[in-house]
Short mmCIF file of C-alpha atoms in Angstrom, two decimals:
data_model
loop_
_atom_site.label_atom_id
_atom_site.label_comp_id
_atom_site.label_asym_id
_atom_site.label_seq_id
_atom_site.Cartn_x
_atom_site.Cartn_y
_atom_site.Cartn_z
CA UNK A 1318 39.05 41.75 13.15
CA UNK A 1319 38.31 39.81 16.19
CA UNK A 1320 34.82 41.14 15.92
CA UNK A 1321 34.44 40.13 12.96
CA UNK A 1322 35.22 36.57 13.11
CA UNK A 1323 33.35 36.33 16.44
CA UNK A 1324 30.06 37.67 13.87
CA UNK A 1325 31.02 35.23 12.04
CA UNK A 1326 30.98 32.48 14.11
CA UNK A 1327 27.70 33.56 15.63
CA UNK A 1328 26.33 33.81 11.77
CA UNK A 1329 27.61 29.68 10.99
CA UNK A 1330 26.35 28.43 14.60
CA UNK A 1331 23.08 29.82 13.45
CA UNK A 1332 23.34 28.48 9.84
CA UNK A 1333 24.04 24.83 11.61
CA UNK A 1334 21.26 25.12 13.95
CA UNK A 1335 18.50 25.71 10.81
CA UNK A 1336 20.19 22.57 9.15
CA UNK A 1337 19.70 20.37 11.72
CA UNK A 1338 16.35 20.97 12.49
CA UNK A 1339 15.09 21.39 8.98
CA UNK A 1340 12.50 18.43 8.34
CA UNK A 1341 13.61 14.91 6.92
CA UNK A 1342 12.61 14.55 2.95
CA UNK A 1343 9.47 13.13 2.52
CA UNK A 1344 9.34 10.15 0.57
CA UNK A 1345 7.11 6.86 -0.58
CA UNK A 1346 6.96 4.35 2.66
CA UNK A 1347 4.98 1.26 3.94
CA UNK A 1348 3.83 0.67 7.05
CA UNK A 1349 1.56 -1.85 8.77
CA UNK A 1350 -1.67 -1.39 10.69
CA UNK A 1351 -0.62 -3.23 13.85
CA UNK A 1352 1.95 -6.00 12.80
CA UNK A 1353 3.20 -8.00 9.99
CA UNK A 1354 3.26 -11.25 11.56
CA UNK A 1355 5.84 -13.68 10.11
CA UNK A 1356 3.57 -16.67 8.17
CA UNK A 1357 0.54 -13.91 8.74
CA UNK A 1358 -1.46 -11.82 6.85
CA UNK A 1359 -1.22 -7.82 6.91
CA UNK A 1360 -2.60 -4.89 6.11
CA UNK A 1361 0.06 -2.44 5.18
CA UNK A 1362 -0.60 1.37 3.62
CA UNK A 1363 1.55 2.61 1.33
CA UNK A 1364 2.29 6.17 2.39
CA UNK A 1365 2.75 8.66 -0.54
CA UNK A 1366 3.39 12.24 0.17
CA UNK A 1367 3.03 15.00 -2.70
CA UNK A 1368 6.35 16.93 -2.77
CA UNK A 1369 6.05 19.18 -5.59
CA UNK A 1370 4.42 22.59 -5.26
CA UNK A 1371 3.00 22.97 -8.93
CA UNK A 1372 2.29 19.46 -9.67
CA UNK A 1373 -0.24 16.80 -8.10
CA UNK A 1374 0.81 12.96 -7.69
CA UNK A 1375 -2.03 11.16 -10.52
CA UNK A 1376 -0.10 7.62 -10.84
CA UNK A 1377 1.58 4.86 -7.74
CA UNK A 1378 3.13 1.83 -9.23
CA UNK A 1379 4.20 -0.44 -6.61
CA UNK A 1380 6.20 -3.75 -7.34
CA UNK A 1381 6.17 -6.83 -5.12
CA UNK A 1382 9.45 -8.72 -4.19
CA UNK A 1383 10.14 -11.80 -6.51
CA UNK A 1384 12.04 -13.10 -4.00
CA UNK A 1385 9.78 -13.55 -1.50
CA UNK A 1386 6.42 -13.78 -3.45
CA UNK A 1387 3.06 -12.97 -2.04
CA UNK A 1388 -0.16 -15.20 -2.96
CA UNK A 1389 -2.09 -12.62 -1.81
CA UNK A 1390 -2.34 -8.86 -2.39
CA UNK A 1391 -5.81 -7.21 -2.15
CA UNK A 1392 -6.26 -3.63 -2.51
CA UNK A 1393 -8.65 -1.81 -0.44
CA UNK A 1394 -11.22 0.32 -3.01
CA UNK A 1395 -10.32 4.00 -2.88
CA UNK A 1396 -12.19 6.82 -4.45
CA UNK A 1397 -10.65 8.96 -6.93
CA UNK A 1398 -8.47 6.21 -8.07
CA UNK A 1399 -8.43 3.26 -10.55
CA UNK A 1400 -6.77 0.45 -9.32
CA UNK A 1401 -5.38 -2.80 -11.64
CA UNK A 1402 -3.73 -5.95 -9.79
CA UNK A 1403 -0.71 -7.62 -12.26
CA UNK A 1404 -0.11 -11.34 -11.47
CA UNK A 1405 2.91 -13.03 -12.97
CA UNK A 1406 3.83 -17.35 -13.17
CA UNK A 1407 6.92 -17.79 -10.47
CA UNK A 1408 9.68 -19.70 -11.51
CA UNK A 1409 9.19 -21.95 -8.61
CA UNK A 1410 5.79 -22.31 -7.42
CA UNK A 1411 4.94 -22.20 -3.66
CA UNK A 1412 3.20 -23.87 -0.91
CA UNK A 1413 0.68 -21.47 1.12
CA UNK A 1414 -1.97 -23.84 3.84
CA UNK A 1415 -1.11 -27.00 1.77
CA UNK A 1416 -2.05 -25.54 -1.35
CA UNK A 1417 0.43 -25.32 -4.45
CA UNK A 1418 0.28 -21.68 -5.80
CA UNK A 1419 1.73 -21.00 -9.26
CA UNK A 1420 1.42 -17.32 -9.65
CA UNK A 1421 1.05 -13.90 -7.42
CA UNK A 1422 1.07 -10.85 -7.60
CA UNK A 1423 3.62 -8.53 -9.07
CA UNK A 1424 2.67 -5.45 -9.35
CA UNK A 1425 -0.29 -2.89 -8.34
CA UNK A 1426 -1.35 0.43 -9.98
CA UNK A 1427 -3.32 2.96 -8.39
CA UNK A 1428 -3.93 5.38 -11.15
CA UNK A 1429 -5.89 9.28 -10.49
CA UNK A 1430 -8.92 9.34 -12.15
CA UNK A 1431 -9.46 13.51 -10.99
CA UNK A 1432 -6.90 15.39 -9.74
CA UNK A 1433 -4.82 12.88 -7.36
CA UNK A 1434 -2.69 13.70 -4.49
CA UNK A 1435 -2.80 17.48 -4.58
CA UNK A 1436 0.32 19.87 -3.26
CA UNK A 1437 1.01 19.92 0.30
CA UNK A 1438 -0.86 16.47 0.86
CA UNK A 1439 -0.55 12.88 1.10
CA UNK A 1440 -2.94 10.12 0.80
CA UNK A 1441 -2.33 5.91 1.68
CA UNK A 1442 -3.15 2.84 -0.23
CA UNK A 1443 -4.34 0.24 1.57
CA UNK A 1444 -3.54 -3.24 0.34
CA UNK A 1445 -4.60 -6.60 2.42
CA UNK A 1446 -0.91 -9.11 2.09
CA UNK A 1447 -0.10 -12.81 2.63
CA UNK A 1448 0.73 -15.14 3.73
CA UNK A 1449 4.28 -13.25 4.93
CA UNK A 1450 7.17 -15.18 4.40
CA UNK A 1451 8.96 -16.85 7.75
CA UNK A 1452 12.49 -16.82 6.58
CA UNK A 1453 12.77 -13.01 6.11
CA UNK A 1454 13.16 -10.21 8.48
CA UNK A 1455 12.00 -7.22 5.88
CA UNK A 1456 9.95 -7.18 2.50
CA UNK A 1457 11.38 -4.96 -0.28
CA UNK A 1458 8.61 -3.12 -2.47
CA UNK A 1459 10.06 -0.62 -5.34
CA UNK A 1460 7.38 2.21 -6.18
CA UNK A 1461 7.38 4.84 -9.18
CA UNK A 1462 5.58 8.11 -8.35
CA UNK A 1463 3.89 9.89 -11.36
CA UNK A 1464 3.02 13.39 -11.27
CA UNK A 1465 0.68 15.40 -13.32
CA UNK A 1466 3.80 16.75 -15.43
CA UNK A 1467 4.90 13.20 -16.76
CA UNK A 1468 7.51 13.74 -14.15
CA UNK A 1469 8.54 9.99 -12.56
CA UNK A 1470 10.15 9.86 -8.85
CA UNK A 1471 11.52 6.09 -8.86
CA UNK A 1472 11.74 4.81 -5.38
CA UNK A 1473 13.67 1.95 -5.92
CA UNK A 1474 17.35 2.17 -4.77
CA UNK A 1475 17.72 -0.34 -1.73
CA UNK A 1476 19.29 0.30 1.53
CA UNK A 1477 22.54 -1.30 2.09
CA UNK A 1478 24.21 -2.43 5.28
CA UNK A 1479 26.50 0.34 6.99
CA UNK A 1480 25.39 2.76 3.74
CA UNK A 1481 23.61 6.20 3.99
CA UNK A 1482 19.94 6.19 3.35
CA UNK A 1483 19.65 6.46 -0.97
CA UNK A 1484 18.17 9.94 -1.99
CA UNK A 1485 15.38 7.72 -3.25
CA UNK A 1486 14.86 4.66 -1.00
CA UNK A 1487 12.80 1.88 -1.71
CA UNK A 1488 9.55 1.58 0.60
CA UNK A 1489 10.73 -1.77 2.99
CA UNK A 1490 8.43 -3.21 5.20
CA UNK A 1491 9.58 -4.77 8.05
CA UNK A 1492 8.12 -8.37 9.65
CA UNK A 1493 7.83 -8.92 13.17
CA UNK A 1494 8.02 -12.29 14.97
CA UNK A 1495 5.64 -15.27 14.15
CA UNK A 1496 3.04 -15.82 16.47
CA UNK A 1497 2.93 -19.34 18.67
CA UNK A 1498 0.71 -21.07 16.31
CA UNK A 1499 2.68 -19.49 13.58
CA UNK A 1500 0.14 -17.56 11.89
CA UNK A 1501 -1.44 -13.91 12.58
CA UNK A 1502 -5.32 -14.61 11.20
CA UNK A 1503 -6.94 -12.21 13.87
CA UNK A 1504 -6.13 -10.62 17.35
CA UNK A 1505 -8.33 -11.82 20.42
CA UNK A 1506 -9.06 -9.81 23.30
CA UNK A 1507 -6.09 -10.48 24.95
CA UNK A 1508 -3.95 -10.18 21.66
CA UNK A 1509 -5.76 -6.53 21.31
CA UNK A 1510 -4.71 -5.57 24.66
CA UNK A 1511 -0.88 -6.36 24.07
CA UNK A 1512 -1.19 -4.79 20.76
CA UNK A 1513 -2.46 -1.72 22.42
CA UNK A 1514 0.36 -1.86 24.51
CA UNK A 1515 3.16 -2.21 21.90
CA UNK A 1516 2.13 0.69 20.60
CA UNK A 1517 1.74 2.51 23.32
CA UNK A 1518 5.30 1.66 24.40
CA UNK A 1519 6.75 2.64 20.84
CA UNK A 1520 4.72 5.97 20.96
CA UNK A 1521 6.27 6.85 24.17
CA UNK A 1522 9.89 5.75 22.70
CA UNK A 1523 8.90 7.51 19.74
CA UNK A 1524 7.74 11.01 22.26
CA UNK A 1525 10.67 10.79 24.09
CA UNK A 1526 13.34 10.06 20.97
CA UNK A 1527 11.53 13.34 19.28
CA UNK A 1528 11.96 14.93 22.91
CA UNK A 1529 15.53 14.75 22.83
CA UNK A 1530 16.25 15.96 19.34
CA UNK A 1531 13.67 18.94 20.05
CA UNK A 1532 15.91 19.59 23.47
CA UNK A 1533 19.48 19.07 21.50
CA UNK A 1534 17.73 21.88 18.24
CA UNK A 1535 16.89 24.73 21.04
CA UNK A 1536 20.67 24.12 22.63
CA UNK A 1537 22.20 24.43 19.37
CA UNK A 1538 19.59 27.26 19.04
CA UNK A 1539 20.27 29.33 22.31
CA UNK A 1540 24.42 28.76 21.41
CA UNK A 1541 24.18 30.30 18.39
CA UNK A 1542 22.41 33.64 19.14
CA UNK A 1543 24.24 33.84 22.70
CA UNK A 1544 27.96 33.57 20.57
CA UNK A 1545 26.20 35.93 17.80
CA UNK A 1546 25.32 38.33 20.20
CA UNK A 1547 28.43 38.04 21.68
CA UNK A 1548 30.30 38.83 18.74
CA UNK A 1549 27.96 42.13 18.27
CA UNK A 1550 28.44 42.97 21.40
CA UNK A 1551 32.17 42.74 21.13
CA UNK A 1552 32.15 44.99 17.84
CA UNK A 1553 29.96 47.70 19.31
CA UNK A 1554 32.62 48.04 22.31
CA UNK A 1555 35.58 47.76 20.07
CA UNK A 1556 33.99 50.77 18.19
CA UNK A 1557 33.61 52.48 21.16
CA UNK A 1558 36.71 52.22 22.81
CA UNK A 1559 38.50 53.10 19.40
CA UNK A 1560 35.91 56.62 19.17
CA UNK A 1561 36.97 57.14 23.16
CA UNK A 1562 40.71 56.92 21.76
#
C-alpha cells in the first residue's frame, strides 16, 4: 500500500509539473512599436494568432473605445486582405491641435481576400493612432475573430481589478507617460538612443522573468521523477523482501 501511494504521488507531481509549464492560450492582443505616448501618435499591431487546427482566421473586426475617441486611425495596406475604416458622429465632439473634430473612427475590418491566417500562424495589423488621450492610463479595443467555418471568437470581455484574466480578454493597450512638450510626433537621436535602451532593459526583465519560471518548471520537474522513482523503487523492494519471506 505504501508503494502504492508513494507511485502515486510520483504520478500527480508529474501531472502538476506538465500543467504548469504548458503554454499560456494564445489570444487577440495590441501592442505598440516603441511607445504610446500620452497626447502622441502610435503605431500599434494588432496581434492575431490562428488557434484552430482545421480552420484559417479570414475576418478581424476591431472596435475603438467611445470613451476615449481617436481622430485618427490609419491602417497600414496589407496584402491578402481588404481593409474598410467605419467612422461614427461623437456625442461630444473633441478638440485635437486646436481643431474641433466631430467624428472618428469606430471600427476597422480587415477582411481575407485568399486564404487568411492559416493553422499554426499568426499575422499583425498595423494601424497608425492619435492623438492618444492624456487622461487615461490604458485604451480598451474589443475584436471579433472570424474563421473560415463561420465560427466567431469575441474578444471582448474586459479585465477587472483584482479579477482573473477573462477566457476571452479584450486586446488593451497600454499608454506610457507624455513627453515634455506633451506630444510624441517623432524620436530624435537622442530620443532613439533611450528608446533603444527601454527596450533593452525590458528584454532583459523580460529574459530573466522567463529565466526564473524556466528554473522553478525543471525543479518541479526533477521532484517529480526523483519522488516517482522513489515510489518504484520502494515497490520493487517491498516485492522483494515479501518473495525473500
Amino acid at each position: 500500500m505504501k508503494a502504492s501511494r508513494l507511485a502515486a504521488t510520483g504520478a500527480l507531481a508529474a501531472s502538476a509539473v506538465f500543467v504548469l509549464s504548458a503554454p499560456a492560450f494564445a489570444h487577440v492582443t495590441v501592442q505598440p512599436e516603441g511607445t504610446a505616448a500620452k497626447g502622441g501618435y502610435a503605431v500599434v499591431d494588432f496581434k492575431v494568432p490562428n488557434e484552430r487546427d482545421d480552420a484559417s482566421t479570414t475576418k478581424l473586426e476591431v472596435s475603438f473605445p467611445t470613451d476615449h475617441p481617436l481622430a485618427s486611425a490609419l491602417p497600414e495596406p496589407m496584402d491578402g486582405w481588404n481593409i474598410k475604416v467605419t467612422k461614427s458622429k461623437l456625442a461630444k465632439p473633441i478638440e485635437v491641435h486646436g481643431k474641433k473634430i466631430s467624428e472618428a473612427v469606430s471600427k476597422i475590418t480587415w477582411t481575407a481576400d485568399g486564404k487568411g491566417i492559416g493553422p499554426g500562424y499568426f499575422e499583425k495589423f498595423p494601424v497608425s493612432v492619435g492623438a492618444l488621450p492624456e487622461d487615461a492610463d490604458e485604451l480598451t479595443f474589443k475584436a471579433l475573430q472570424t474563421y473560415s467555418d463561420n465560427e466567431v471568437v469575441r474578444w471582448i470581455e474586459v479585465q477587472k481589478d483584482g479579477a482573473q484574466e477573462p477566457e476571452n480578454p479584450a486586446p488593451v493597450l497600454t499608454l506610457s507617460a507624455a513627453s515634455e512638450d506633451g506630444h510624441s510626433h517623432g524620436s530624435s537621436a537622442e530620443d532613439a538612443s533611450d528608446e533603444t535602451k527601454t527596450t533593452e532593459n525590458t528584454a532583459a526583465d523580460t529574459s530573466a522573468a522567463s529565466d526564473g519560471s524556466d528554473t522553478t518548471a525543471r525543479v518541479l520537474a526533477v521532484v517529480g521523477i526523483v519522488v516517482g522513482a522513489l515510489g518504484v523503487a520502494y515497490g520493487v523492494l517491498a516485492g522483494r523482501r515479501r518473495s525473500d519471506a
